[in-house]
N, CA, C and O atoms as a GROMACS GRO file, in nm:
protein
  288
    1UNK      N    1   0.084  -0.119   0.000
    1UNK     CA    2   0.000   0.000   0.000
    1UNK      C    3   0.088   0.125   0.000
    1UNK      O    4   0.187   0.131   0.074
    2UNK      N    5   0.054   0.223  -0.081
    2UNK     CA    6   0.130   0.347  -0.094
    2UNK      C    7   0.072   0.453  -0.002
    2UNK      O    8  -0.033   0.511  -0.030
    3UNK      N    9   0.143   0.479   0.109
    3UNK     CA   10   0.096   0.581   0.201
    3UNK      C   11   0.152   0.718   0.169
    3UNK      O   12   0.113   0.817   0.231
    4UNK      N   13   0.244   0.726   0.073
    4UNK     CA   14   0.302   0.853   0.034
    4UNK      C   15   0.411   0.896   0.131
    4UNK      O   16   0.460   0.818   0.212
    5UNK      N   17   0.446   1.022   0.121
    5UNK     CA   18   0.555   1.080   0.199
    5UNK      C   19   0.519   1.224   0.230
    5UNK      O   20   0.471   1.297   0.144
    6UNK      N   21   0.543   1.265   0.354
    6UNK     CA   22   0.521   1.405   0.389
    6UNK      C   23   0.630   1.490   0.327
    6UNK      O   24   0.749   1.461   0.341
    7UNK      N   25   0.589   1.596   0.258
    7UNK     CA   26   0.682   1.686   0.190
    7UNK      C   27   0.664   1.826   0.245
    7UNK      O   28   0.552   1.876   0.257
    8UNK      N   29   0.776   1.889   0.279
    8UNK     CA   30   0.776   2.029   0.324
    8UNK      C   31   0.843   2.112   0.217
    8UNK      O   32   0.955   2.082   0.175
    9UNK      N   33   0.776   2.217   0.171
    9UNK     CA   34   0.830   2.308   0.071
    9UNK      C   35   0.877   2.435   0.141
    9UNK      O   36   0.799   2.502   0.209
   10UNK      N   37   1.005   2.468   0.123
   10UNK     CA   38   1.064   2.588   0.180
   10UNK      C   39   1.098   2.686   0.069
   10UNK      O   40   1.155   2.647  -0.033
   11UNK      N   41   1.062   2.812   0.088
   11UNK     CA   42   1.103   2.917  -0.004
   11UNK      C   43   1.226   2.985   0.053
   11UNK      O   44   1.227   3.026   0.169
   12UNK      N   45   1.329   2.998  -0.029
   12UNK     CA   46   1.447   3.072   0.013
   12UNK      C   47   1.422   3.219  -0.019
   12UNK      O   48   1.407   3.256  -0.136
   13UNK      N   49   1.418   3.302   0.084
   13UNK     CA   50   1.392   3.444   0.069
   13UNK      C   51   1.520   3.517   0.028
   13UNK      O   52   1.629   3.464   0.046
   14UNK      N   53   1.507   3.639  -0.027
   14UNK     CA   54   1.625   3.714  -0.072
   14UNK      C   55   1.731   3.735   0.036
   14UNK      O   56   1.850   3.743   0.005
   15UNK      N   57   1.690   3.743   0.162
   15UNK     CA   58   1.787   3.763   0.271
   15UNK      C   59   1.849   3.632   0.320
   15UNK      O   60   1.926   3.632   0.415
   16UNK      N   61   1.813   3.521   0.254
   16UNK     CA   62   1.869   3.391   0.290
   16UNK      C   63   1.787   3.311   0.389
   16UNK      O   64   1.814   3.193   0.411
   17UNK      N   65   1.688   3.374   0.449
   17UNK     CA   66   1.600   3.303   0.543
   17UNK      C   67   1.512   3.204   0.468
   17UNK      O   68   1.489   3.218   0.348
   18UNK      N   69   1.463   3.103   0.540
   18UNK     CA   70   1.373   3.004   0.482
   18UNK      C   71   1.234   3.023   0.538
   18UNK      O   72   1.217   3.046   0.658
   19UNK      N   73   1.134   3.012   0.452
   19UNK     CA   74   0.994   3.024   0.492
   19UNK      C   75   0.919   2.902   0.442
   19UNK      O   76   0.930   2.865   0.325
   20UNK      N   77   0.844   2.838   0.531
   20UNK     CA   78   0.764   2.722   0.491
   20UNK      C   79   0.648   2.770   0.404
   20UNK      O   80   0.570   2.856   0.444
   21UNK      N   81   0.639   2.712   0.285
   21UNK     CA   82   0.527   2.741   0.196
   21UNK      C   83   0.410   2.651   0.231
   21UNK      O   84   0.297   2.697   0.245
   22UNK      N   85   0.439   2.522   0.244
   22UNK     CA   86   0.335   2.428   0.282
   22UNK      C   87   0.397   2.294   0.320
   22UNK      O   88   0.512   2.265   0.288
   23UNK      N   89   0.316   2.215   0.387
   23UNK     CA   90   0.352   2.077   0.418
   23UNK      C   91   0.230   1.992   0.391
   23UNK      O   92   0.120   2.021   0.440
   24UNK      N   93   0.250   1.887   0.313
   24UNK     CA   94   0.140   1.796   0.283
   24UNK      C   95   0.195   1.660   0.243
   24UNK      O   96   0.314   1.646   0.217
   25UNK      N   97   0.108   1.561   0.239
   25UNK     CA   98   0.147   1.427   0.197
   25UNK      C   99   0.142   1.419   0.045
   25UNK      O  100   0.043   1.458  -0.017
   26UNK      N  101   0.250   1.368  -0.014
   26UNK     CA  102   0.257   1.346  -0.158
   26UNK      C  103   0.252   1.197  -0.184
   26UNK      O  104   0.306   1.118  -0.107
   27UNK      N  105   0.187   1.158  -0.293
   27UNK     CA  106   0.190   1.018  -0.335
   27UNK      C  107   0.332   0.987  -0.384
   27UNK      O  108   0.409   1.078  -0.416
   28UNK      N  109   0.366   0.860  -0.389
   28UNK     CA  110   0.498   0.822  -0.438
   28UNK      C  111   0.514   0.856  -0.586
   28UNK      O  112   0.626   0.877  -0.632
   29UNK      N  113   0.404   0.862  -0.662
   29UNK     CA  114   0.412   0.905  -0.801
   29UNK      C  115   0.455   1.051  -0.811
   29UNK      O  116   0.534   1.087  -0.898
   30UNK      N  117   0.403   1.135  -0.722
   30UNK     CA  118   0.444   1.276  -0.722
   30UNK      C  119   0.590   1.289  -0.683
   30UNK      O  120   0.664   1.367  -0.744
   31UNK      N  121   0.633   1.215  -0.582
   31UNK     CA  122   0.773   1.219  -0.540
   31UNK      C  123   0.863   1.172  -0.654
   31UNK      O  124   0.966   1.234  -0.681
   32UNK      N  125   0.824   1.064  -0.721
   32UNK     CA  126   0.903   1.012  -0.833
   32UNK      C  127   0.914   1.113  -0.947
   32UNK      O  128   1.016   1.117  -1.016
   33UNK      N  129   0.811   1.193  -0.967
   33UNK     CA  130   0.813   1.290  -1.076
   33UNK      C  131   0.920   1.397  -1.056
   33UNK      O  132   0.955   1.467  -1.151
   34UNK      N  133   0.972   1.412  -0.934
   34UNK     CA  134   1.078   1.510  -0.909
   34UNK      C  135   1.204   1.479  -0.988
   34UNK      O  136   1.288   1.567  -1.009
   35UNK      N  137   1.219   1.354  -1.033
   35UNK     CA  138   1.333   1.317  -1.116
   35UNK      C  139   1.327   1.384  -1.253
   35UNK      O  140   1.428   1.394  -1.322
   36UNK      N  141   1.209   1.430  -1.293
   36UNK     CA  142   1.188   1.480  -1.429
   36UNK      C  143   1.152   1.628  -1.435
   36UNK      O  144   1.137   1.682  -1.545
   37UNK      N  145   1.139   1.694  -1.322
   37UNK     CA  146   1.097   1.835  -1.323
   37UNK      C  147   1.199   1.921  -1.250
   37UNK      O  148   1.269   1.876  -1.160
   38UNK      N  149   1.204   2.047  -1.290
   38UNK     CA  150   1.289   2.145  -1.223
   38UNK      C  151   1.206   2.256  -1.159
   38UNK      O  152   1.258   2.336  -1.081
   39UNK      N  153   1.078   2.261  -1.192
   39UNK     CA  154   0.992   2.369  -1.146
   39UNK      C  155   0.863   2.313  -1.088
   39UNK      O  156   0.812   2.211  -1.134
   40UNK      N  157   0.812   2.382  -0.985
   40UNK     CA  158   0.685   2.345  -0.922
   40UNK      C  159   0.595   2.467  -0.920
   40UNK      O  160   0.642   2.579  -0.907
   41UNK      N  161   0.466   2.445  -0.934
   41UNK     CA  162   0.368   2.552  -0.918
   41UNK      C  163   0.291   2.523  -0.791
   41UNK      O  164   0.230   2.417  -0.776
   42UNK      N  165   0.295   2.619  -0.698
   42UNK     CA  166   0.230   2.605  -0.568
   42UNK      C  167   0.154   2.734  -0.540
   42UNK      O  168   0.213   2.842  -0.543
   43UNK      N  169   0.027   2.723  -0.513
   43UNK     CA  170  -0.052   2.842  -0.484
   43UNK      C  171  -0.051   2.943  -0.597
   43UNK      O  172  -0.058   3.063  -0.573
   44UNK      N  173  -0.040   2.894  -0.722
   44UNK     CA  174  -0.041   2.983  -0.837
   44UNK      C  175   0.093   3.048  -0.866
   44UNK      O  176   0.104   3.126  -0.961
   45UNK      N  177   0.196   3.019  -0.786
   45UNK     CA  178   0.330   3.076  -0.808
   45UNK      C  179   0.424   2.966  -0.855
   45UNK      O  180   0.414   2.850  -0.814
   46UNK      N  181   0.517   3.004  -0.943
   46UNK     CA  182   0.613   2.907  -0.996
   46UNK      C  183   0.746   2.920  -0.920
   46UNK      O  184   0.795   3.030  -0.896
   47UNK      N  185   0.801   2.804  -0.884
   47UNK     CA  186   0.927   2.798  -0.811
   47UNK      C  187   1.022   2.704  -0.882
   47UNK      O  188   0.980   2.606  -0.945
   48UNK      N  189   1.151   2.734  -0.871
   48UNK     CA  190   1.254   2.643  -0.917
   48UNK      C  191   1.299   2.558  -0.799
   48UNK      O  192   1.322   2.610  -0.690
   49UNK      N  193   1.311   2.428  -0.820
   49UNK     CA  194   1.361   2.340  -0.714
   49UNK      C  195   1.513   2.350  -0.713
   49UNK      O  196   1.578   2.330  -0.815
   50UNK      N  197   1.568   2.383  -0.596
   50UNK     CA  198   1.712   2.403  -0.583
   50UNK      C  199   1.778   2.277  -0.529
   50UNK      O  200   1.878   2.230  -0.583
   51UNK      N  201   1.722   2.223  -0.423
   51UNK     CA  202   1.777   2.099  -0.366
   51UNK      C  203   1.673   2.035  -0.277
   51UNK      O  204   1.572   2.096  -0.241
   52UNK      N  205   1.700   1.911  -0.242
   52UNK     CA  206   1.611   1.836  -0.154
   52UNK      C  207   1.689   1.765  -0.047
   52UNK      O  208   1.807   1.735  -0.063
   53UNK      N  209   1.622   1.738   0.062
   53UNK     CA  210   1.684   1.667   0.173
   53UNK      C  211   1.581   1.570   0.231
   53UNK      O  212   1.467   1.608   0.257
   54UNK      N  213   1.623   1.447   0.250
   54UNK     CA  214   1.537   1.348   0.314
   54UNK      C  215   1.568   1.349   0.463
   54UNK      O  216   1.677   1.309   0.504
   55UNK      N  217   1.474   1.394   0.542
   55UNK     CA  218   1.491   1.399   0.687
   55UNK      C  219   1.440   1.266   0.743
   55UNK      O  220   1.321   1.249   0.767
   56UNK      N  221   1.533   1.174   0.764
   56UNK     CA  222   1.497   1.040   0.809
   56UNK      C  223   1.440   1.043   0.951
   56UNK      O  224   1.350   0.967   0.983
   57UNK      N  225   1.494   1.132   1.035
   57UNK     CA  226   1.446   1.141   1.173
   57UNK      C  227   1.297   1.174   1.180
   57UNK      O  228   1.225   1.121   1.265
   58UNK      N  229   1.252   1.262   1.090
   58UNK     CA  230   1.111   1.302   1.091
   58UNK      C  231   1.029   1.233   0.983
   58UNK      O  232   0.907   1.248   0.980
   59UNK      N  233   1.095   1.157   0.895
   59UNK     CA  234   1.023   1.089   0.788
   59UNK      C  235   0.962   1.185   0.689
   59UNK      O  236   0.850   1.165   0.643
   60UNK      N  237   1.038   1.293   0.654
   60UNK     CA  238   0.987   1.395   0.564
   60UNK      C  239   1.089   1.428   0.456
   60UNK      O  240   1.210   1.422   0.478
   61UNK      N  241   1.038   1.463   0.339
   61UNK     CA  242   1.119   1.513   0.230
   61UNK      C  243   1.108   1.665   0.233
   61UNK      O  244   0.998   1.720   0.229
   62UNK      N  245   1.222   1.733   0.239
   62UNK     CA  246   1.224   1.879   0.245
   62UNK      C  247   1.281   1.932   0.114
   62UNK      O  248   1.390   1.892   0.072
   63UNK      N  249   1.208   2.021   0.048
   63UNK     CA  250   1.251   2.076  -0.080
   63UNK      C  251   1.274   2.226  -0.065
   63UNK      O  252   1.191   2.298  -0.011
   64UNK      N  253   1.390   2.272  -0.115
   64UNK     CA  254   1.423   2.413  -0.114
   64UNK      C  255   1.388   2.472  -0.249
   64UNK      O  256   1.432   2.422  -0.353
   65UNK      N  257   1.308   2.576  -0.249
   65UNK     CA  258   1.258   2.639  -0.371
   65UNK      C  259   1.294   2.787  -0.375
   65UNK      O  260   1.302   2.852  -0.271
   66UNK      N  261   1.315   2.839  -0.495
   66UNK     CA  262   1.331   2.982  -0.513
   66UNK      C  263   1.224   3.027  -0.612
   66UNK      O  264   1.200   2.960  -0.712
   67UNK      N  265   1.160   3.141  -0.583
   67UNK     CA  266   1.053   3.187  -0.671
   67UNK      C  267   1.109   3.234  -0.806
   67UNK      O  268   1.217   3.292  -0.813
   68UNK      N  269   1.033   3.206  -0.911
   68UNK     CA  270   1.068   3.254  -1.044
   68UNK      C  271   1.019   3.397  -1.057
   68UNK      O  272   0.911   3.432  -1.010
   69UNK      N  273   1.100   3.477  -1.120
   69UNK     CA  274   1.061   3.616  -1.143
   69UNK      C  275   0.960   3.620  -1.257
   69UNK      O  276   0.981   3.559  -1.362
   70UNK      N  277   0.854   3.692  -1.236
   70UNK     CA  278   0.755   3.707  -1.343
   70UNK      C  279   0.756   3.852  -1.386
   70UNK      O  280   0.750   3.943  -1.303
   71UNK      N  281   0.763   3.874  -1.515
   71UNK     CA  282   0.763   4.008  -1.570
   71UNK      C  283   0.620   4.060  -1.579
   71UNK      O  284   0.531   3.990  -1.628
   72UNK      N  285   0.600   4.181  -1.533
   72UNK     CA  286   0.465   4.240  -1.537
   72UNK      C  287   0.446   4.321  -1.663
   72UNK      O  288   0.340   4.378  -1.684
   0.00000   0.00000   0.00000
C-alpha cells in the first residue's frame, strides 16, 4: 500500500531566510516525478527546485525552492 511521503516546501527568501510554503502528503508518483521536473507551481506561483533533503528522523522530504521572477 502506498501511504506517500510528507513533503515540506521551503522558499528561500532574498535575505537567505527560509519560509515554509506548505507541508502535505505526496503520493509516491508525485515524489518520483521530481526526477523529471525542475519547477513546481504552488498556490499559483512558480518555483525552481534548488535541492532536496530526506529527513529520516522526521520521515519527511524537504525541498528548497526559489521563486521565479515574473515580468509584469
